[in-house]
Amino acid sequence: MSTPVSPARRLPVVLRNPSFGTVWVGQLLTQMASRMFQVGAVWWLVGFAGGERRGLASGLFLMVSTLPAVALAPVVARVVARYAHRTVLAVAAATAGVCAGAAAVWAYTGTLPVPAAYAAGLALAACQALFDPCLTTSVPELVEDADIEAATGFELATQSIAGLVGGLLGPLVVDAGGLAGVVAGCAGAYLLAALLIASVRFPHATAPQGPVDGAAPERRTLRSILGGLPFVRRVLVCFAAANVFTTAVYVVMPLYTRGVLHSTGSTVASLEVALGAGTLLGSFTGGRLPGRPTVLGSICLAVMAGALALPGLFTGHLPAAGALVVAGWCVGVIGVRFVALFQRLVPAGDKAGFFAAMQALLGATFPVTSLVFGALGDHLSARALCLVQGAGLVPVAIALWWLGGRADDSEPEPSAGSGRPVALAGDAS
């Protein structure tokens, strides 16, 4: 006879856990603001301020906006390990709000120069580079162990919702009132997030580690953390290679809109919504799909390759939007399966360093990708760039499939009827 489930347990974790729900809203606000500024600034450069080198200007902006996640990874790991996570999250959001507010004042009192927009993007990205891995590390402090995967799904879904809202608002606000309205909205969202996070309690938090008998506690380096997880390290390398081609979509979409569809910011917004909606759907359905994570991931990468290449073969708004929904769904499925797996696999003491290393490794290719695809966009058509994206993902999908075949003795099979990943044998602590 099955045990009845209480009504409270039927509620989503964001509703039955007020602390997590409040922090989740704060995450939604910060990532929405970050995405709105990024997409809005790229469209501002492509449609208004980029001059003849629109591709290079937008690619350079995206490169600047992604450098902090890579360059600051060791610093982020130390800060997240040393200080209370609630404090780190609130201070990061508040600092971003102040920076965005200063840019908004400058933009409203005069024309914001392009270098100043780059500087604002760099500052906001630095705050987000601290906020995101700290939040991921904080999930076990906010929820019970049984809710970790559900909370991870909501955490990853936030990026999709932020993509939906921020990607929709960014180009539309730029078309309506320039970059000034975008940075003003970002400032308000960041400051509200800081207030929300500062107001809640992290019920399962432990005190930050401090010196013992006057000596600093021993902390493992990022290299040693990844060195102790060889299977995870190889998976991350595969996804870093995939990011070379998947993240180029943020450069290609505005160029495709202007050069192929000959449309406005509303079209960029609709394509961003399509990508975000697909990722959101994948985040909530990925845990229900059967199969090993590497097998499922390789299939998703192959499907994504076809989806990203489709607009290069068949032009039009509808094929592009449909392709981005499919590509986003694949991203969401991969994210929720592998991040939930890593949450259980990585020892608690190493999580701060691991998630900072993960963010740095996966983001290491983004600055180069943005610059290269942006520069190529001034010489190749956007349709050709779509085909390059699709072709580049094919060998990565094959490599991940091969990795899964080699790891058949160490990678667990999810239990029947459950999409919940478990720790890899031999790598778990």
Short mmCIF file of C-alpha atoms in Angstrom, two decimals:
data_model
loop_
_atom_site.label_atom_id
_atom_site.label_comp_id
_atom_site.label_asym_id
_atom_site.label_seq_id
_atom_site.Cartn_x
_atom_site.Cartn_y
_atom_site.Cartn_z
CA MET A 1 0.00 0.00 0.00
CA SER A 2 1.54 3.31 -1.05
CA THR A 3 2.08 6.09 1.44
CA PRO A 4 -0.13 9.12 0.68
CA VAL A 5 1.74 12.27 -0.25
CA SER A 6 0.88 15.30 1.87
CA PRO A 7 -0.55 18.34 0.05
CA ALA A 8 2.54 20.33 1.03
CA ARG A 9 4.82 17.82 -0.70
CA ARG A 10 2.79 18.16 -3.91
CA LEU A 11 3.63 21.85 -4.13
CA PRO A 12 6.69 22.95 -6.14
CA VAL A 13 9.78 23.45 -4.00
CA VAL A 14 9.72 27.22 -4.63
CA LEU A 15 6.31 27.40 -2.90
CA ARG A 16 6.79 25.02 0.02
CA ASN A 17 10.27 26.34 0.83
CA PRO A 18 9.99 30.13 1.31
CA SER A 19 13.74 30.62 1.69
CA PHE A 20 14.53 28.89 -1.60
CA GLY A 21 11.58 30.59 -3.30
CA THR A 22 12.80 34.04 -2.30
CA VAL A 23 16.37 33.34 -3.40
CA TRP A 24 15.02 31.91 -6.66
CA VAL A 25 13.16 35.16 -7.33
CA GLY A 26 16.40 37.03 -6.62
CA GLN A 27 18.23 34.80 -9.08
CA LEU A 28 15.52 35.39 -11.66
CA LEU A 29 15.89 39.16 -11.28
CA THR A 30 19.68 39.18 -11.57
CA GLN A 31 19.87 36.85 -14.55
CA MET A 32 16.99 38.63 -16.27
CA ALA A 33 18.82 41.93 -15.83
CA SER A 34 22.09 40.45 -17.06
CA ARG A 35 20.41 38.95 -20.13
CA MET A 36 18.40 42.09 -20.88
CA PHE A 37 21.54 44.21 -20.83
CA GLN A 38 23.54 41.72 -22.91
CA VAL A 39 20.90 41.22 -25.61
CA GLY A 40 19.92 44.88 -25.61
CA ALA A 41 23.51 46.06 -25.92
CA VAL A 42 24.25 43.62 -28.76
CA TRP A 43 21.18 44.81 -30.70
CA TRP A 44 22.15 48.43 -29.95
CA LEU A 45 25.56 47.77 -31.48
CA VAL A 46 24.22 45.82 -34.49
CA GLY A 47 21.29 48.12 -35.22
CA PHE A 48 22.44 51.56 -34.14
CA ALA A 49 25.95 52.16 -32.81
CA GLY A 50 28.23 49.52 -34.34
CA GLY A 51 29.00 51.28 -37.62
CA GLU A 52 30.27 49.21 -40.53
CA ARG A 53 31.91 46.59 -38.27
CA ARG A 54 28.72 45.52 -36.52
CA GLY A 55 29.75 41.89 -36.27
CA LEU A 56 33.11 42.67 -34.71
CA ALA A 57 31.61 45.27 -32.34
CA SER A 58 28.93 42.89 -31.05
CA GLY A 59 31.36 39.97 -30.81
CA LEU A 60 33.84 42.09 -28.88
CA PHE A 61 31.10 43.13 -26.45
CA LEU A 62 30.12 39.51 -25.83
CA MET A 63 33.78 38.62 -25.37
CA VAL A 64 34.19 41.33 -22.74
CA SER A 65 30.99 40.21 -21.03
CA THR A 66 32.22 36.63 -20.64
CA LEU A 67 35.83 37.20 -19.60
CA PRO A 68 35.14 37.61 -15.85
CA ALA A 69 33.66 34.10 -15.50
CA VAL A 70 36.97 32.71 -16.76
CA ALA A 71 39.52 35.14 -15.35
CA LEU A 72 37.99 35.38 -11.87
CA ALA A 73 37.35 31.65 -11.28
CA PRO A 74 40.10 31.20 -8.63
CA VAL A 75 39.01 34.38 -6.82
CA VAL A 76 35.36 33.32 -6.95
CA ALA A 77 36.20 29.91 -5.50
CA ARG A 78 38.05 31.49 -2.55
CA VAL A 79 35.31 34.05 -1.85
CA VAL A 80 32.50 31.49 -1.99
CA ALA A 81 34.41 29.11 0.30
CA ARG A 82 35.37 31.78 2.84
CA TYR A 83 32.26 33.94 3.31
CA ALA A 84 28.60 33.29 4.12
CA HIS A 85 26.80 32.60 0.86
CA ARG A 86 23.86 34.87 1.63
CA THR A 87 26.29 37.76 2.11
CA VAL A 88 28.14 37.01 -1.11
CA LEU A 89 24.92 36.82 -3.12
CA ALA A 90 23.47 40.02 -1.68
CA VAL A 91 26.69 42.03 -2.09
CA ALA A 92 27.18 40.83 -5.68
CA ALA A 93 23.63 41.83 -6.63
CA ALA A 94 23.89 45.20 -4.87
CA THR A 95 27.22 46.01 -6.54
CA ALA A 96 25.76 45.19 -9.96
CA GLY A 97 22.80 47.44 -9.17
CA VAL A 98 25.07 50.36 -8.31
CA CYS A 99 27.12 49.88 -11.51
CA ALA A 100 24.00 49.69 -13.66
CA GLY A 101 22.57 52.73 -11.90
CA ALA A 102 25.70 54.76 -12.65
CA ALA A 103 25.50 53.75 -16.32
CA ALA A 104 21.83 54.71 -16.40
CA VAL A 105 22.56 58.20 -15.01
CA TRP A 106 25.31 58.68 -17.61
CA ALA A 107 23.03 57.49 -20.42
CA TYR A 108 20.16 59.79 -19.40
CA THR A 109 22.39 62.88 -19.00
CA GLY A 110 24.17 62.34 -22.33
CA THR A 111 25.09 59.74 -24.93
CA LEU A 112 26.69 56.65 -23.43
CA PRO A 113 29.94 56.01 -25.37
CA VAL A 114 30.53 52.52 -26.74
CA PRO A 115 33.61 51.99 -24.48
CA ALA A 116 31.45 52.87 -21.47
CA ALA A 117 28.90 50.25 -22.53
CA TYR A 118 31.74 47.72 -22.72
CA ALA A 119 32.89 48.74 -19.23
CA ALA A 120 29.36 48.36 -17.85
CA GLY A 121 29.10 44.93 -19.44
CA LEU A 122 32.41 43.94 -17.85
CA ALA A 123 31.33 45.11 -14.38
CA LEU A 124 27.93 43.39 -14.50
CA ALA A 125 29.51 40.18 -15.80
CA ALA A 126 32.02 40.21 -12.94
CA CYS A 127 29.19 40.42 -10.40
CA GLN A 128 27.27 37.67 -12.17
CA ALA A 129 30.41 35.49 -12.30
CA LEU A 130 30.42 35.59 -8.49
CA PHE A 131 26.66 35.27 -8.06
CA ASP A 132 25.96 32.21 -10.23
CA PRO A 133 28.43 29.63 -8.80
CA CYS A 134 27.71 30.85 -5.28
CA LEU A 135 24.01 30.24 -5.81
CA THR A 136 24.64 26.76 -7.23
CA THR A 137 26.83 25.96 -4.21
CA SER A 138 24.08 27.26 -1.90
CA VAL A 139 21.31 24.94 -3.09
CA PRO A 140 21.99 22.25 -0.41
CA GLU A 141 21.89 25.04 2.23
CA LEU A 142 18.37 26.03 1.19
CA VAL A 143 16.63 22.69 0.60
CA GLU A 144 16.61 19.17 2.00
CA ASP A 145 18.55 16.45 0.19
CA ALA A 146 15.38 14.97 -1.31
CA ASP A 147 14.66 18.31 -2.99
CA ILE A 148 18.11 18.91 -4.50
CA GLU A 149 17.19 17.79 -8.01
CA ALA A 150 13.89 19.71 -8.00
CA ALA A 151 15.70 22.83 -6.76
CA THR A 152 18.41 22.33 -9.38
CA GLY A 153 15.72 22.15 -12.04
CA PHE A 154 14.28 25.46 -10.88
CA GLU A 155 17.74 27.00 -10.67
CA LEU A 156 18.56 26.00 -14.24
CA ALA A 157 15.08 26.96 -15.42
CA THR A 158 15.74 30.45 -14.11
CA GLN A 159 18.31 30.94 -16.85
CA SER A 160 15.64 30.00 -19.37
CA ILE A 161 13.04 32.32 -17.87
CA ALA A 162 15.64 35.07 -17.74
CA GLY A 163 16.38 34.37 -21.39
CA LEU A 164 12.69 34.66 -22.17
CA VAL A 165 12.07 37.90 -20.29
CA GLY A 166 15.45 39.57 -20.71
CA GLY A 167 15.80 38.50 -24.34
CA LEU A 168 12.32 39.84 -25.08
CA LEU A 169 12.71 43.16 -23.27
CA GLY A 170 16.29 44.02 -24.28
CA PRO A 171 15.81 44.67 -28.03
CA LEU A 172 12.32 46.12 -27.57
CA VAL A 173 13.49 48.65 -24.98
CA VAL A 174 16.45 49.62 -27.19
CA ASP A 175 14.11 50.19 -30.15
CA ALA A 176 11.81 52.28 -27.96
CA GLY A 177 14.22 54.34 -25.88
CA GLY A 178 17.83 53.38 -26.49
CA LEU A 179 20.27 51.81 -24.07
CA ALA A 180 19.38 54.17 -21.22
CA GLY A 181 16.10 52.40 -20.47
CA VAL A 182 17.83 49.03 -20.45
CA VAL A 183 20.46 49.95 -17.86
CA ALA A 184 17.86 51.70 -15.67
CA GLY A 185 15.71 48.56 -15.62
CA CYS A 186 18.77 46.44 -14.84
CA ALA A 187 19.67 48.66 -11.88
CA GLY A 188 16.22 48.26 -10.34
CA ALA A 189 16.20 44.48 -10.80
CA TYR A 190 19.65 44.02 -9.25
CA LEU A 191 18.88 46.18 -6.21
CA LEU A 192 15.55 44.44 -5.57
CA ALA A 193 17.30 41.06 -5.78
CA ALA A 194 19.86 42.20 -3.21
CA LEU A 195 17.10 43.21 -0.79
CA LEU A 196 15.24 39.91 -1.22
CA ILE A 197 18.30 37.73 -0.66
CA ALA A 198 19.43 39.73 2.36
CA SER A 199 16.01 39.21 3.96
CA VAL A 200 15.99 35.39 4.01
CA ARG A 201 17.64 32.71 6.16
CA PHE A 202 19.64 29.80 4.75
CA PRO A 203 18.33 27.03 7.06
CA HIS A 204 20.96 24.37 6.31
CA ALA A 205 23.97 26.68 6.08
CA THR A 206 27.13 25.92 8.03
CA ALA A 207 29.57 28.48 9.29
CA PRO A 208 32.28 29.47 6.77
CA GLN A 209 35.58 27.78 7.39
CA GLY A 210 38.07 29.93 9.25
CA PRO A 211 41.57 29.49 10.59
CA VAL A 212 42.15 26.64 13.00
CA ASP A 213 44.76 27.31 15.70
CA GLY A 214 45.93 30.31 13.73
CA ALA A 215 46.48 28.31 10.52
CA ALA A 216 44.36 28.63 7.39
CA PRO A 217 42.45 25.44 6.49
CA GLU A 218 43.84 23.44 3.62
CA ARG A 219 41.90 23.95 0.41
CA ARG A 220 42.25 21.93 -2.71
CA THR A 221 43.17 23.70 -5.92
CA LEU A 222 40.83 23.72 -8.90
CA ARG A 223 43.21 21.38 -10.73
CA SER A 224 43.22 18.86 -7.88
CA ILE A 225 39.41 18.93 -7.63
CA LEU A 226 38.98 18.14 -11.32
CA GLY A 227 41.92 15.72 -11.22
CA GLY A 228 40.04 13.61 -8.69
CA LEU A 229 36.99 13.42 -10.96
CA PRO A 230 38.39 12.14 -14.29
CA PHE A 231 35.06 11.19 -15.85
CA VAL A 232 33.51 14.54 -14.93
CA ARG A 233 36.58 16.34 -16.27
CA ARG A 234 36.23 14.66 -19.68
CA VAL A 235 32.52 15.47 -19.81
CA LEU A 236 33.24 19.13 -19.06
CA VAL A 237 35.86 19.24 -21.82
CA CYS A 238 33.26 17.90 -24.27
CA PHE A 239 30.77 20.55 -23.26
CA ALA A 240 33.42 23.27 -23.45
CA ALA A 241 34.07 22.17 -27.05
CA ALA A 242 30.32 22.22 -27.75
CA ASN A 243 30.11 25.76 -26.36
CA VAL A 244 32.42 26.95 -29.13
CA PHE A 245 29.49 26.48 -31.51
CA THR A 246 26.38 26.72 -29.34
CA THR A 247 27.16 30.08 -27.72
CA ALA A 248 27.86 31.59 -31.15
CA VAL A 249 24.07 31.74 -31.52
CA TYR A 250 24.09 34.99 -29.49
CA VAL A 251 26.23 36.60 -32.19
CA VAL A 252 24.51 34.92 -35.13
CA MET A 253 20.90 35.72 -34.14
CA PRO A 254 21.16 39.53 -34.43
CA LEU A 255 23.23 39.25 -37.62
CA TYR A 256 20.68 36.80 -39.10
CA THR A 257 17.84 39.15 -38.17
CA ARG A 258 19.45 42.14 -39.86
CA GLY A 259 21.18 40.49 -42.82
CA VAL A 260 18.78 37.66 -43.78
CA LEU A 261 15.37 38.55 -42.34
CA HIS A 262 15.90 42.35 -42.72
CA SER A 263 13.86 42.89 -39.58
CA THR A 264 13.96 44.85 -36.31
CA GLY A 265 14.50 44.31 -32.60
CA SER A 266 11.09 42.67 -32.23
CA THR A 267 12.34 39.76 -34.35
CA VAL A 268 15.50 39.44 -32.25
CA ALA A 269 13.24 39.41 -29.19
CA SER A 270 11.03 36.65 -30.65
CA LEU A 271 14.08 34.49 -31.46
CA GLU A 272 15.40 34.98 -27.93
CA VAL A 273 12.00 33.93 -26.58
CA ALA A 274 12.05 30.81 -28.76
CA LEU A 275 15.48 29.82 -27.43
CA GLY A 276 14.48 30.55 -23.83
CA ALA A 277 11.16 28.69 -24.11
CA GLY A 278 12.91 25.61 -25.45
CA THR A 279 15.51 25.70 -22.67
CA LEU A 280 12.80 26.12 -20.05
CA LEU A 281 10.92 23.12 -21.40
CA GLY A 282 14.10 21.05 -21.43
CA SER A 283 14.94 22.03 -17.85
CA PHE A 284 11.62 20.68 -16.58
CA THR A 285 11.48 17.56 -18.75
CA GLY A 286 15.13 16.50 -18.76
CA GLY A 287 14.92 14.63 -15.45
CA ARG A 288 12.11 12.41 -16.77
CA LEU A 289 14.01 11.11 -19.79
CA PRO A 290 15.54 7.61 -19.50
CA GLY A 291 19.10 6.62 -20.33
CA ARG A 292 22.64 7.35 -19.23
CA PRO A 293 23.54 11.06 -19.11
CA THR A 294 26.32 10.73 -21.70
CA VAL A 295 24.12 8.82 -24.15
CA LEU A 296 21.28 11.28 -23.74
CA GLY A 297 23.70 14.20 -23.96
CA SER A 298 25.26 12.96 -27.20
CA ILE A 299 21.83 12.50 -28.77
CA CYS A 300 20.85 16.02 -27.72
CA LEU A 301 24.06 17.44 -29.21
CA ALA A 302 23.34 15.68 -32.52
CA VAL A 303 19.78 17.02 -32.59
CA MET A 304 21.09 20.48 -31.72
CA ALA A 305 23.55 20.32 -34.62
CA GLY A 306 20.69 19.81 -37.07
CA ALA A 307 18.58 22.51 -35.43
CA LEU A 308 21.30 25.18 -35.52
CA ALA A 309 22.10 24.38 -39.17
CA LEU A 310 18.44 24.52 -40.27
CA PRO A 311 18.18 28.35 -40.66
CA GLY A 312 21.18 28.20 -42.97
CA LEU A 313 19.30 25.83 -45.29
CA PHE A 314 15.78 27.23 -45.01
CA THR A 315 15.49 30.97 -44.45
CA GLY A 316 12.59 32.60 -42.71
CA HIS A 317 11.37 33.61 -39.29
CA LEU A 318 9.43 30.39 -38.64
CA PRO A 319 12.28 27.94 -39.41
CA ALA A 320 14.67 30.01 -37.30
CA ALA A 321 12.28 30.18 -34.34
CA GLY A 322 11.46 26.46 -34.52
CA ALA A 323 15.14 25.55 -34.72
CA LEU A 324 15.92 27.62 -31.63
CA VAL A 325 13.12 26.00 -29.64
CA VAL A 326 14.61 22.57 -30.39
CA ALA A 327 18.17 23.74 -29.67
CA GLY A 328 17.06 25.31 -26.39
CA TRP A 329 15.27 22.12 -25.34
CA CYS A 330 18.49 20.16 -25.88
CA VAL A 331 20.45 22.67 -23.78
CA GLY A 332 17.90 22.41 -20.96
CA VAL A 333 17.92 18.62 -20.92
CA ILE A 334 21.72 18.45 -20.85
CA GLY A 335 21.94 21.07 -18.12
CA VAL A 336 19.50 19.57 -15.64
CA ARG A 337 20.82 16.02 -16.02
CA PHE A 338 24.49 16.86 -15.62
CA VAL A 339 24.29 19.63 -12.99
CA ALA A 340 22.06 17.46 -10.77
CA LEU A 341 24.58 14.65 -11.24
CA PHE A 342 27.46 16.92 -10.23
CA GLN A 343 25.57 18.14 -7.14
CA ARG A 344 25.62 14.62 -5.71
CA LEU A 345 28.96 13.58 -7.12
CA VAL A 346 31.21 16.37 -5.87
CA PRO A 347 32.15 16.33 -2.15
CA ALA A 348 30.56 19.15 -0.17
CA GLY A 349 33.90 20.73 0.70
CA ASP A 350 34.87 20.93 -2.98
CA LYS A 351 31.61 22.29 -4.38
CA ALA A 352 32.59 25.96 -4.25
CA GLY A 353 35.79 25.29 -6.15
CA PHE A 354 34.19 22.81 -8.52
CA PHE A 355 31.33 25.01 -9.68
CA ALA A 356 33.70 27.96 -10.13
CA ALA A 357 35.96 25.67 -12.17
CA MET A 358 33.00 24.37 -14.14
CA GLN A 359 31.86 27.88 -14.96
CA ALA A 360 35.39 28.87 -15.98
CA LEU A 361 35.96 25.77 -18.11
CA LEU A 362 32.63 26.00 -19.90
CA GLY A 363 33.00 29.74 -20.35
CA ALA A 364 36.63 29.71 -21.44
CA THR A 365 35.71 29.34 -25.11
CA PHE A 366 32.96 31.98 -25.11
CA PRO A 367 35.19 35.07 -25.36
CA VAL A 368 37.11 33.64 -28.31
CA THR A 369 33.93 32.30 -29.92
CA SER A 370 32.21 35.69 -29.66
CA LEU A 371 35.15 37.51 -31.19
CA VAL A 372 35.75 34.94 -33.97
CA PHE A 373 32.11 34.56 -35.01
CA GLY A 374 31.61 38.32 -34.74
CA ALA A 375 34.58 38.95 -37.05
CA LEU A 376 33.40 36.21 -39.43
CA GLY A 377 30.01 37.89 -39.52
CA ASP A 378 31.59 40.87 -41.31
CA HIS A 379 32.84 38.54 -44.10
CA LEU A 380 30.44 35.55 -44.25
CA SER A 381 26.68 35.51 -44.48
CA ALA A 382 24.65 34.65 -41.39
CA ARG A 383 23.35 31.55 -43.24
CA ALA A 384 26.92 30.29 -43.61
CA LEU A 385 27.53 30.86 -39.91
CA CYS A 386 24.49 28.70 -39.09
CA LEU A 387 25.95 25.85 -41.13
CA VAL A 388 29.31 26.24 -39.38
CA GLN A 389 27.59 25.95 -36.00
CA GLY A 390 25.78 22.75 -36.94
CA ALA A 391 28.81 21.10 -38.52
CA GLY A 392 30.99 21.90 -35.51
CA LEU A 393 28.70 20.07 -33.05
CA VAL A 394 28.77 16.75 -34.92
CA PRO A 395 32.27 15.60 -33.81
CA VAL A 396 31.52 16.71 -30.23
CA ALA A 397 28.39 14.55 -30.17
CA ILE A 398 30.43 11.59 -31.43
CA ALA A 399 33.11 12.20 -28.78
CA LEU A 400 30.55 12.28 -25.95
CA TRP A 401 28.96 9.07 -27.25
CA TRP A 402 32.38 7.41 -27.32
CA LEU A 403 33.08 8.64 -23.79
CA GLY A 404 29.84 7.09 -22.59
CA GLY A 405 30.82 3.77 -24.16
CA ARG A 406 34.17 3.78 -22.37
CA ALA A 407 32.51 4.64 -19.04
CA ASP A 408 29.91 1.86 -19.03
CA ASP A 409 31.39 0.45 -15.81
CA SER A 410 31.58 3.78 -13.99
CA GLU A 411 28.52 5.70 -15.15
CA PRO A 412 25.29 4.71 -13.38
CA GLU A 413 22.05 3.89 -15.11
CA PRO A 414 19.11 5.84 -13.65
CA SER A 415 16.60 3.66 -11.88
CA ALA A 416 13.49 2.75 -13.80
CA GLY A 417 10.87 5.45 -13.78
CA SER A 418 13.26 7.99 -12.33
CA GLY A 419 15.21 10.67 -14.11
CA ARG A 420 17.21 11.30 -10.98
CA PRO A 421 20.94 10.88 -11.62
CA VAL A 422 23.12 9.18 -9.04
CA ALA A 423 26.82 9.43 -8.29
CA LEU A 424 29.36 7.78 -10.56
CA ALA A 425 30.90 4.71 -8.98
CA GLY A 426 34.51 5.29 -8.11
CA ASP A 427 34.21 9.08 -8.19
CA ALA A 428 31.82 9.61 -5.32
CA SER A 429 33.20 10.51 -1.98
#
